[in-house]
XYZ file of C-alpha atoms in Angstrom:
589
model
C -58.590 39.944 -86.328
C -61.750 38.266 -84.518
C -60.903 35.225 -83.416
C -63.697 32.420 -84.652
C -62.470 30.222 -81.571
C -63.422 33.000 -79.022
C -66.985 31.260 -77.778
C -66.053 28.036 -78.359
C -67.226 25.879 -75.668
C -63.982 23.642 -75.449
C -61.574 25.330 -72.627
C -58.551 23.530 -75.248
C -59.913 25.794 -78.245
C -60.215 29.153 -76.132
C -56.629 28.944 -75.268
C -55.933 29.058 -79.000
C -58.224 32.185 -79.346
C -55.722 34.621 -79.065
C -52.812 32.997 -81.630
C -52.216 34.960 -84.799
C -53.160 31.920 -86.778
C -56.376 32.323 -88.031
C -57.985 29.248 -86.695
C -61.291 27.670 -87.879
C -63.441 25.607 -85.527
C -64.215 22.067 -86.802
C -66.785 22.152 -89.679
C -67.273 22.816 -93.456
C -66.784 26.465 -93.748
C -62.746 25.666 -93.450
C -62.642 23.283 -95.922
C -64.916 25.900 -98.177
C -62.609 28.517 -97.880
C -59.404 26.191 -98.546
C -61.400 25.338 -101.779
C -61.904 29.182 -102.469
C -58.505 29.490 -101.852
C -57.255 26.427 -103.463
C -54.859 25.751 -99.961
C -54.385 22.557 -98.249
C -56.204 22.504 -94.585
C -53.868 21.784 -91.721
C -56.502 19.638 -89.000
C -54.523 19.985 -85.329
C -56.065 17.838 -83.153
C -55.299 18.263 -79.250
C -56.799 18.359 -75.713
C -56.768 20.791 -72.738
C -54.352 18.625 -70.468
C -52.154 17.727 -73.186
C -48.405 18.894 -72.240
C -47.105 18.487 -75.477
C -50.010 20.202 -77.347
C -49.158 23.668 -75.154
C -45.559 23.781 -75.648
C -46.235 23.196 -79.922
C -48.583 26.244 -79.279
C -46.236 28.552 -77.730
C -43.284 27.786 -79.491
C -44.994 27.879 -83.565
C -48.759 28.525 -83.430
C -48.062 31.781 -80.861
C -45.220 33.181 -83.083
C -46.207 35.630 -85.689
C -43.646 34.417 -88.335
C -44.643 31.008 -88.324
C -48.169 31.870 -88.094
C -48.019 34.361 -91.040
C -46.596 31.191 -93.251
C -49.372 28.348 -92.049
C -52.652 31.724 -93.263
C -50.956 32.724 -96.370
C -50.665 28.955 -97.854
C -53.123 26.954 -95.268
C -56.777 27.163 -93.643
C -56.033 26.148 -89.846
C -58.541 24.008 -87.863
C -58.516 23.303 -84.445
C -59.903 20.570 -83.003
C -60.429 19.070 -79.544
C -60.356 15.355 -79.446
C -62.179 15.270 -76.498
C -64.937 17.238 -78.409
C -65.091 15.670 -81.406
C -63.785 12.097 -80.888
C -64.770 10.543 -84.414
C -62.435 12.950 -86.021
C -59.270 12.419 -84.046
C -60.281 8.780 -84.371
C -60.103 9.429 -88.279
C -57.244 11.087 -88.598
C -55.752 8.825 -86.296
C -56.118 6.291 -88.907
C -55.026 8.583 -91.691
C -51.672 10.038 -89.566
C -50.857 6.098 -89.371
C -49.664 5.798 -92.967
C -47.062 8.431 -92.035
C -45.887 7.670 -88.718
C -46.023 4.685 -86.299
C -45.654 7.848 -82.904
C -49.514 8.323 -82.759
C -50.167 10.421 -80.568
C -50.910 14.199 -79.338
C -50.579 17.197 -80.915
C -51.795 15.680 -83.894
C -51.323 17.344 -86.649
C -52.773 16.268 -90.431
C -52.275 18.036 -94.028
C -55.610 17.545 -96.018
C -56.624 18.559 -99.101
C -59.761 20.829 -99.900
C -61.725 17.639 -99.716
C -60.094 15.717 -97.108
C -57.790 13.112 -98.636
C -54.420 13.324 -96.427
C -51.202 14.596 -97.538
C -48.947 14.108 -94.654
C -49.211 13.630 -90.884
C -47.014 13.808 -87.660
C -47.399 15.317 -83.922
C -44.917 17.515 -82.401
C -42.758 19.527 -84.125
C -40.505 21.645 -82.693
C -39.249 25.386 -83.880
C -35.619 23.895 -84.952
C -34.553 20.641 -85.812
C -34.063 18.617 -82.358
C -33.706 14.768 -81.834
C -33.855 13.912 -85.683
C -37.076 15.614 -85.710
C -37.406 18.437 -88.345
C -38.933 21.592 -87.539
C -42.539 23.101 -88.016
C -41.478 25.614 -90.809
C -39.736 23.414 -92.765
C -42.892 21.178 -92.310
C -45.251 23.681 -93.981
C -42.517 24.117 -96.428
C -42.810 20.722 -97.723
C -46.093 19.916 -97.795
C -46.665 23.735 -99.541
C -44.110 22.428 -102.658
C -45.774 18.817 -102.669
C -49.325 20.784 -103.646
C -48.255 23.914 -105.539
C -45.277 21.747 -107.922
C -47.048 18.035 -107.961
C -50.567 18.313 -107.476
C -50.948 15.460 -109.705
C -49.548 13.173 -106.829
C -51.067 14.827 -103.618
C -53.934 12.238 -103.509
C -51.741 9.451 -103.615
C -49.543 10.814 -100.574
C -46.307 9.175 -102.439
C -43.078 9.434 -101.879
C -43.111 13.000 -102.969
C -43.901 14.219 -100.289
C -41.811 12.327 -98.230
C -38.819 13.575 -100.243
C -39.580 17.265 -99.772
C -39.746 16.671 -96.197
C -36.354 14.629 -96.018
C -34.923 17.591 -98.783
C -36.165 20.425 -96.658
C -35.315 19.354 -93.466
C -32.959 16.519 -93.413
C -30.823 15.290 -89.940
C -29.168 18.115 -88.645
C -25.489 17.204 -88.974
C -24.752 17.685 -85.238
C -27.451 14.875 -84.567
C -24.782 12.687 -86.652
C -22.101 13.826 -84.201
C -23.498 13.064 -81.141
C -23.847 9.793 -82.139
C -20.872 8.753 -83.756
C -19.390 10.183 -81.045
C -21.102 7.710 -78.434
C -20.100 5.048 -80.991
C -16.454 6.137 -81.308
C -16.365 6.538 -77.086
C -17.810 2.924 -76.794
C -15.823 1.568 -79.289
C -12.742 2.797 -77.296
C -14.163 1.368 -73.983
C -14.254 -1.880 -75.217
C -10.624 -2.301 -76.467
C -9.483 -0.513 -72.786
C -11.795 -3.107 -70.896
C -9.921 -5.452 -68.391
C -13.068 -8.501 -69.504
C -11.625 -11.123 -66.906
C -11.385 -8.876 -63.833
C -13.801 -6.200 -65.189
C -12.910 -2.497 -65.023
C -10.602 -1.092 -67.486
C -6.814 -1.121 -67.236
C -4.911 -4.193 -66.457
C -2.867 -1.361 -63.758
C -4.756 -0.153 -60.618
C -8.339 0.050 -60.386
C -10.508 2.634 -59.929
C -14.295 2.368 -59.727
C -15.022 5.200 -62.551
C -18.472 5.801 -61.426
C -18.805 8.498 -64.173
C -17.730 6.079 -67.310
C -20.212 3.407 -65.496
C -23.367 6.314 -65.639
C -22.084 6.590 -69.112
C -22.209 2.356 -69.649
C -25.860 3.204 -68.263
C -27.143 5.404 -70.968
C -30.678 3.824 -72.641
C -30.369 3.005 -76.155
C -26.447 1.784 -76.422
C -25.485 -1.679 -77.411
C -26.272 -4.682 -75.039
C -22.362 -4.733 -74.687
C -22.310 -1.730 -72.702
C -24.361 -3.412 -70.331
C -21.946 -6.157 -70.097
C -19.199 -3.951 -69.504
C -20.987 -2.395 -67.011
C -22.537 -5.489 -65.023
C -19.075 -7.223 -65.517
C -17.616 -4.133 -63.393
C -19.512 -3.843 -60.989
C -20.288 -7.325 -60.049
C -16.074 -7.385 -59.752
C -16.464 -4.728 -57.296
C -18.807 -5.563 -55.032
C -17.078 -8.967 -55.103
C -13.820 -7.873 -54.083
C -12.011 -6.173 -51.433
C -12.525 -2.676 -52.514
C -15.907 -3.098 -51.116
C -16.798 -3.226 -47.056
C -19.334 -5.519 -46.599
C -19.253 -4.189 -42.982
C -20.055 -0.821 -42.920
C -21.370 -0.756 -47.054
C -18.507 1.383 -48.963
C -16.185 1.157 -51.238
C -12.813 2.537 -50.828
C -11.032 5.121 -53.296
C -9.262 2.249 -55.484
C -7.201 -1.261 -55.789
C -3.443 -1.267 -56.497
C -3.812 -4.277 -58.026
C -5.312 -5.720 -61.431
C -7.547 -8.260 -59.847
C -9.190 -5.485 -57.095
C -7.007 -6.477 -54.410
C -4.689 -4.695 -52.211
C -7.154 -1.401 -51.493
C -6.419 2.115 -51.306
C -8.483 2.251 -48.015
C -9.763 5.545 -47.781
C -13.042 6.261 -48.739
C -14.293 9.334 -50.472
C -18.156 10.760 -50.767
C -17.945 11.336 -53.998
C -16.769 7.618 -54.936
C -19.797 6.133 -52.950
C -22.613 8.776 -53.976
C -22.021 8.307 -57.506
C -21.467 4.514 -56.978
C -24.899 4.242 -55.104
C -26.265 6.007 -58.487
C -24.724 3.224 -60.938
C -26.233 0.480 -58.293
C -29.727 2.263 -58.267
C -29.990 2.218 -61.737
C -28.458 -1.223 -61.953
C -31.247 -2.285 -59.781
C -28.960 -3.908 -57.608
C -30.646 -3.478 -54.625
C -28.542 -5.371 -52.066
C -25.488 -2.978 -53.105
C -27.532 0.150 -53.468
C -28.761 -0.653 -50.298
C -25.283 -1.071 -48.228
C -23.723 1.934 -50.031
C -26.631 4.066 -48.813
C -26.200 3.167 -45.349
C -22.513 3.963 -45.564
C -23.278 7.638 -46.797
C -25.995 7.966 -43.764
C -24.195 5.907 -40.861
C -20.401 6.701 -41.684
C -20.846 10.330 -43.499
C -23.753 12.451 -42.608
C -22.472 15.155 -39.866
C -24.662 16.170 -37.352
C -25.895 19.222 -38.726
C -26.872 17.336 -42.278
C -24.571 17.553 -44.367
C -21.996 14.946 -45.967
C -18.618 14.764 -44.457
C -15.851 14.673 -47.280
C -14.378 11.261 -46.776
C -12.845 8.282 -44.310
C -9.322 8.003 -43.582
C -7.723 5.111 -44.308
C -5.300 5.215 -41.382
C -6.640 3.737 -37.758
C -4.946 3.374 -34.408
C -5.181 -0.299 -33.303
C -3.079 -1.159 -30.421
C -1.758 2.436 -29.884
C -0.333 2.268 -33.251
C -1.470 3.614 -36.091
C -2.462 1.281 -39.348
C -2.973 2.123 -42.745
C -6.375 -0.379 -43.568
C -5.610 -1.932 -40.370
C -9.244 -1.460 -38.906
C -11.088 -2.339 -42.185
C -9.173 -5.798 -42.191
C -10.462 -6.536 -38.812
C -12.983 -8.981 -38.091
C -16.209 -7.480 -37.505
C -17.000 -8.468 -34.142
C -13.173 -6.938 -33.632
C -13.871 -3.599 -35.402
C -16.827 -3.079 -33.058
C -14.304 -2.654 -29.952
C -12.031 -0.082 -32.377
C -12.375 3.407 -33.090
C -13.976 4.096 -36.909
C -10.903 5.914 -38.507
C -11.423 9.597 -38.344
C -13.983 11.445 -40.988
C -12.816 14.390 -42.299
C -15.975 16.731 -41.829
C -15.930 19.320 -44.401
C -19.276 19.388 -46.500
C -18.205 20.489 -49.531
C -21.330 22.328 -51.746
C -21.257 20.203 -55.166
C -19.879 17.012 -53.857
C -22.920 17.035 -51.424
C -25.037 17.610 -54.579
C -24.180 13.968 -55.382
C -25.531 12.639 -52.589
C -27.963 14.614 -52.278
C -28.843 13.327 -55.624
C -27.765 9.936 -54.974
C -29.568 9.238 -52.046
C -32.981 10.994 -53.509
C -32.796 8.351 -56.321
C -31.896 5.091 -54.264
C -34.849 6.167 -51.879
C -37.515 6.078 -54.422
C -36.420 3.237 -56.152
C -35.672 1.203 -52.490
C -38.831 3.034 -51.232
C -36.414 3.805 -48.402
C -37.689 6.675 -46.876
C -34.663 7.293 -44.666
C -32.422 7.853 -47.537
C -34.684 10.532 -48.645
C -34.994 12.098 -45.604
C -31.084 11.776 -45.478
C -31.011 13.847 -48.464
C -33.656 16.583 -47.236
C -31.533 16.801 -44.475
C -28.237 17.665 -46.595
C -30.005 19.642 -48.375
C -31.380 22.098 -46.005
C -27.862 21.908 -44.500
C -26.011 22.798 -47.320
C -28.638 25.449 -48.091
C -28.364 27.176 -44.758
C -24.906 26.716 -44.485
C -22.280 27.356 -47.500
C -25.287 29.406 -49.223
C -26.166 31.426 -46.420
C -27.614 34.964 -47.408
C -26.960 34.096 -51.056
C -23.088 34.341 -50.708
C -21.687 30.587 -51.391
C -18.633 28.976 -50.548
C -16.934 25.613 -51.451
C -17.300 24.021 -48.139
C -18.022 24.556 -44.690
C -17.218 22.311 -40.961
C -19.000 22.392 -38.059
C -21.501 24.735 -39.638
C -18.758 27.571 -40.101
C -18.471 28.673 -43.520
C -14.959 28.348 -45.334
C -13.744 31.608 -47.224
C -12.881 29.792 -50.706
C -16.599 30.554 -52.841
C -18.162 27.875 -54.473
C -17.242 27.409 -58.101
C -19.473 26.428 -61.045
C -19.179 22.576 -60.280
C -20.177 23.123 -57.331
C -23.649 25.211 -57.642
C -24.343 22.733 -61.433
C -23.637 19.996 -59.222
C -25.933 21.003 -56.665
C -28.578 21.844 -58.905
C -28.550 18.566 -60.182
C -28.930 16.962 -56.508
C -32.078 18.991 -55.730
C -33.907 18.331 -58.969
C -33.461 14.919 -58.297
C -34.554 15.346 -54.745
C -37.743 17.280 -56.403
C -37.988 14.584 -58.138
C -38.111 11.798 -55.271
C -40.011 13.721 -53.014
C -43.195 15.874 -55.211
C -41.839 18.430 -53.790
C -41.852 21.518 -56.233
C -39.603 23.886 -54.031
C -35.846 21.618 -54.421
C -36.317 22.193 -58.315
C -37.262 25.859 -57.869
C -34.088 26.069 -55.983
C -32.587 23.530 -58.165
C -33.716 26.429 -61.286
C -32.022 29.250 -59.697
C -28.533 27.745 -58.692
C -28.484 26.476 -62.085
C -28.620 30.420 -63.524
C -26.406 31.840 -61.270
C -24.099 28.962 -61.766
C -21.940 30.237 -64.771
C -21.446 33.552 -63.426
C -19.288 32.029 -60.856
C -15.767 33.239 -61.019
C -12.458 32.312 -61.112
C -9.836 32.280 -57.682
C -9.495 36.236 -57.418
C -5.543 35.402 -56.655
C -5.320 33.837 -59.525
C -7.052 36.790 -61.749
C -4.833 39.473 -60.218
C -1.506 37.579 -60.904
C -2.571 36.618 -64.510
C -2.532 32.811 -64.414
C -4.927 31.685 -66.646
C -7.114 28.221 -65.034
C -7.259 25.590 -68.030
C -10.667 25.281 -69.294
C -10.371 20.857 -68.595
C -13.521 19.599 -69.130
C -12.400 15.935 -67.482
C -13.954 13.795 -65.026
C -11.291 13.294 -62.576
C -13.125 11.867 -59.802
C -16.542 13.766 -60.392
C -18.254 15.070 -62.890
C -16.577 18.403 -64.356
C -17.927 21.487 -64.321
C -19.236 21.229 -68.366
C -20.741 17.828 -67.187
C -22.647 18.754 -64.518
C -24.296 21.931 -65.751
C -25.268 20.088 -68.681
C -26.543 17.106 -66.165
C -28.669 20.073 -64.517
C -29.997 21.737 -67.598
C -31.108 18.482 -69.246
C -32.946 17.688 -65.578
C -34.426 21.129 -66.106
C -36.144 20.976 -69.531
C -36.567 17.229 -69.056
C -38.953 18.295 -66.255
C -40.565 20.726 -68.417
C -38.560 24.055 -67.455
C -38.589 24.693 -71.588
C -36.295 23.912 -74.318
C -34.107 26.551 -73.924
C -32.325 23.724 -70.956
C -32.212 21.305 -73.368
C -30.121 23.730 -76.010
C -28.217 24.685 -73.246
C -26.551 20.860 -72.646
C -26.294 20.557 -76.023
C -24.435 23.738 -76.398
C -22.438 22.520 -73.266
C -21.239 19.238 -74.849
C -20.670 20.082 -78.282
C -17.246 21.289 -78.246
C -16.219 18.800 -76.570
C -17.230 15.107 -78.442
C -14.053 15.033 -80.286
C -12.322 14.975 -77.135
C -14.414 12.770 -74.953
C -14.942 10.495 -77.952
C -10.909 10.183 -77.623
C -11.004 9.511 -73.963
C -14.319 8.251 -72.858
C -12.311 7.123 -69.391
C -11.518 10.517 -68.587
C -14.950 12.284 -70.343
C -18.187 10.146 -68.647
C -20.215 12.402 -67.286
C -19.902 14.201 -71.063
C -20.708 11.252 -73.001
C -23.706 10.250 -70.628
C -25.380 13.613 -71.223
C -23.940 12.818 -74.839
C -25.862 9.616 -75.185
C -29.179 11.409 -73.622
C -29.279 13.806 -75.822
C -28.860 12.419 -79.065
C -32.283 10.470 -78.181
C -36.019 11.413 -77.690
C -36.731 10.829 -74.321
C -39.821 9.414 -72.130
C -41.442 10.631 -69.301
C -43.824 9.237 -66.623
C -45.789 11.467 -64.327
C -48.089 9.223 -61.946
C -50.848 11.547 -60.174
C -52.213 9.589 -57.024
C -53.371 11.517 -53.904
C -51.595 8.993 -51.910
C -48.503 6.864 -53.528
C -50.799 3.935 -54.471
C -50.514 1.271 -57.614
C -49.867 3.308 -60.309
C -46.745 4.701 -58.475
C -45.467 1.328 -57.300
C -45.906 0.393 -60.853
C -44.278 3.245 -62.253
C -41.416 2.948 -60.214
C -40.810 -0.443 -61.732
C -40.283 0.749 -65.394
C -37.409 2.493 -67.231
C -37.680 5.998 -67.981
C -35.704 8.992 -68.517
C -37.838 10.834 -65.822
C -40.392 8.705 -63.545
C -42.346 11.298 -60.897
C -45.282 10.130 -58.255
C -47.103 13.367 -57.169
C -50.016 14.480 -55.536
C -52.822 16.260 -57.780
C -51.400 19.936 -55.365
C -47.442 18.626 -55.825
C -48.469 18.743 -60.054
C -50.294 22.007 -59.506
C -47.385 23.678 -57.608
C -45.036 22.321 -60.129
C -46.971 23.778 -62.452
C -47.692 26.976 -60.837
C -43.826 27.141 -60.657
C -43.173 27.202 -64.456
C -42.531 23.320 -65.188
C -44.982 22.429 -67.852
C -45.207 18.534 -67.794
C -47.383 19.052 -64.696
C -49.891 21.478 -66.249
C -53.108 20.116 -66.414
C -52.340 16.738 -64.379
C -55.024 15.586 -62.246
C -55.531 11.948 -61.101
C -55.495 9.074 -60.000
C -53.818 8.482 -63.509
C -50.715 8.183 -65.300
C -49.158 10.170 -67.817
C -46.406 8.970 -70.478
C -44.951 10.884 -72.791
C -42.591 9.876 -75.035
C -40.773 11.527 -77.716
C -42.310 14.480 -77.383
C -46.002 12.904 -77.873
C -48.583 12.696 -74.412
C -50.637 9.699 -74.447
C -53.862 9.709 -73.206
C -54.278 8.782 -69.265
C -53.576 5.740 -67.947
C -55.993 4.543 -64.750
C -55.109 0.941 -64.715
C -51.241 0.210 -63.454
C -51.622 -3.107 -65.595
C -51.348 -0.679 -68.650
C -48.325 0.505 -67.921
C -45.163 -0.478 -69.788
């Protein structure tokens, strides 16, 4: 079939040349032939940089099925609002009487003569979100004009109904969140509200039920829950305002009385909850612990502090954090064990990468380039990974899955931070080869079967974190099979985390994430300038500052938000919609 877009002059309509849909350009011989054929006229309205716009294309107009339903009951017109601006202005007006999400793909049901029958933007190939999907779509709208044609000019409820009848919430939307209801419900009752924390026992820190706390779009009394934790943290003795970290937990109801040693894992994911708190001061101090206390010589993140110290030829258990500081200067730090362990230097890695950009601390980034390259090099060397290494000789136990997810999810993050499209390339391919990790070979010869827990512990499990890195993934544009992936991850589990949200954070934050349309903010400067200061300043699920060659090699490297970026500008998208660029950082909100 000749394509009638082939020598169009708009680069956004070539790229559509090749679809099986048998587009029409803008202009009266569609609408003639939907009158010939007595077929509503679908108008699609998009431009060339528009992320949104190519992934619709790919996933519905470039499939042969869908496209073989939209020609044998619609005439297709493609338009470029860039082209024709009066008619994306128009049926910008028109798609308002359906939806308040304006934005691009824009996609409008006419009929022969132009009155609108329904309107919306993207639509994916299966229900995601709350959204329904693009067949279902064309379903509607086709019963709305062959069954009441009588009512298609007055855009009723009619059609609205076929839409809700044809493609109504997926149930498992429903799921996710009643079962972020049901897990904050529970984390209310099991809050300790005058000391904050949970328990009225010992207290831990529970950086992964904090994350969860953190999770846009829950109830203003998560927030309290969280702030009113960790404000009793930093407060209290679990936290060294000397050298910035927080030890592994209090014996005591009130924080007091310290379990003194202090683990990496406690303090990376804690400097995540501060970051994101935008407590600065504590972010700050928890950072330097990681970098001062931590960080081995070769790069990489030592596993923890011992809590014992020799003071006075004798050894004390918390002896040398109780000290004065002017005293603990003349003392010996209590030893560091030195094992950098693959996934829990993920965290950091992660940790750090986030607290950097939002501190604009460049040292904590570096910090985390440096652990990264370490770890790398290291416990990945020639492709073969194991679960830790010291002193830069690599231990014999291989990594498992929670280690390589958890890894992943550090260097996306660190992709994030720095522009840099190689950490989420790397990021990309730890993240496949993660779940072909296997079990303890001992273990597998002498039959004993490893239980498949999908609790926190201390860190996020191994579930958890491969669902943390595939949502990173497609949030970055990587494609939607990421996205299904988490989902597919977390599923099985809601019942159970819904149970015990104290012991199932990391699974309700990615949970909470999912069962909401997310936003994204891509700043283009060719230095970081305004519009990434400003950026940095607003809430997001994903904010990124590149370069116009950082969005190119992201691009160039299969991550689709980028494609087509150029700048200075900014670029939000949210819920699945691009809005057009943003120059001035005052527009930004």
């Amino acid at each position: 079939m000749a394509s009638r877009l082939a020598d169009a002059i708009s680069p956004y309509l070539r790229t559509h040349a090749a679809h099986p849909v048998a587009w029409y350009p803008w202009g009266e011989e569609a609408f003639a032939h939907a009158r010939d054929r007595d077929v509503p006229v679908l108008v699609s309205i998009g431009y060339s940089t528009c992320h949104w716009c190519h992934v619709m294309a790919r996933e519905s107009f470039a499939d042969p099925e869908t496209a073989a339903i939209l020609n044998a009951g619609f005439v297709a017109v493609k338009v470029d609002r860039e082209e024709h601006p009066e008619v994306d202005a128009a049926f910008l007006a028109a798609a308002a009487a359906f939806t308040r999400d304006l934005g691009w793909p824009l996609n409008v049901f006419v009929t022969p003569d132009g009155l609108p029958l329904y309107a919306g933007t993207y639509w994916p190939p299966v229900p995601v979100a709350g959204r329904p999907d693009f067949r279902s779509v064309l379903a509607a709208v086709s019963e709305a004009w062959t069954q009441r044609r009588d009512q298609a000019e007055s855009i009723g409820r009619s059609i609205r109904g076929a839409l809700a009848a044809a493609a109504p919430v997926p149930a498992k939307q429903s799921d996710l969140v009643q079962a972020v209801g049901a897990a904050l419900d529970r984390l209310r009752e099991a809050e300790d509200a005058p000391y904050g924390g949970f328990g009225t026992g010992a207290k831990f820190p529970l950086p992964t039920v904090l994350r969860f706390l953190q999770a846009p779009g829950l109830p203003v009394t998560a927030a309290e829950i969280l702030h009113r934790a960790l404000n009793a943290i930093e407060r209290s003795p679990l936290f060294d305002p000397v050298d910035g970290g927080v030890f592994r937990y209090a014996t005591r109801r009130d924080w007091t009385e310290p379990h003194y040693e202090r683990m990496l894992i406690d303090n990376a994911q804690l400097l995540q909850v501060a970051t994101a708190a935008r407590q600065a001061g504590l972010a700050a101090h928890l950072g330097r612990f990681l970098l001062d206390v931590l960080q081995q010589p070769g790069g990489g993140f030592g596993a923890a502090q011992d809590a014992e110290s020799i003071i006075d030829g004798e050894p004390s258990a918390g002896g040398y954090y109780t000290c004065p500081a002017s005293r603990r200067a003349e003392l010996d730090r209590p030893a560091i064990d030195g094992k950098v362990i693959t996934g829990w230097n993920g965290l950091a890695i992660g940790a750090l990468a986030e607290a950097g950009a939002r501190l604009d601390d460049p040292e904590l980034i570096s910090a985390a380039e440096r652990a990264a390259l370490a770890v790398l090099e290291i416990n990945g060397a020639d492709g073969v990974w194991v679960r830790a290494s010291v002193d830069e000789i690599r231990g014999r136990a291989a990594a498992g899955v929670a280690d390589l997810a958890q890894l992943a999810g550090g260097l996306f993050r660190l992709a994030i931070a720095t522009g840099d499209s190689h950490w989420a390339v790397r990021a990309r391919d730890l993240l496949a080869e993660a779940p072909s990790r296997s079990g303890d070979p001992v273990l597998g010869t002498l039959g004993i079967t490893v239980p498949g827990d999908v609790s926190d512990g201390d860190e996020p499990s191994a579930p958890a974190a491969l669902a943390d890195a595939h949502l990173l993934a497609w949030i970055l544009g990587a494609g939607d099979e990421h996205r299904h992936a988490a989902e597919d991850i977390v599923r099985p589990h809601l019942a159970t985390a819904a149970a015990a949200p104290l012991a199932h954070g990391a699974l309700l934050r990615i949970a909470a994430d999912i069962s909401r349309p997310s936003r994204q903010i891509v700043v283009v400067e060719p230095d970081a300038g305004p519009l990434s200061r400003r950026a940095r300043e607003l809430r997001a699920d994903l904010v990124v500052c590149v370069t116009p060659a950082q969005a190119e090699s992201f691009a160039a490297a299969g991550f689709s938000l980028f494609a087509g970026r150029s700048g200075p500008a900014a670029y939000v998208c949210e819920e699945f919609v691009c809005r057009l660029p943003i120059t001035d950082p005052a527009d930004l909100a």
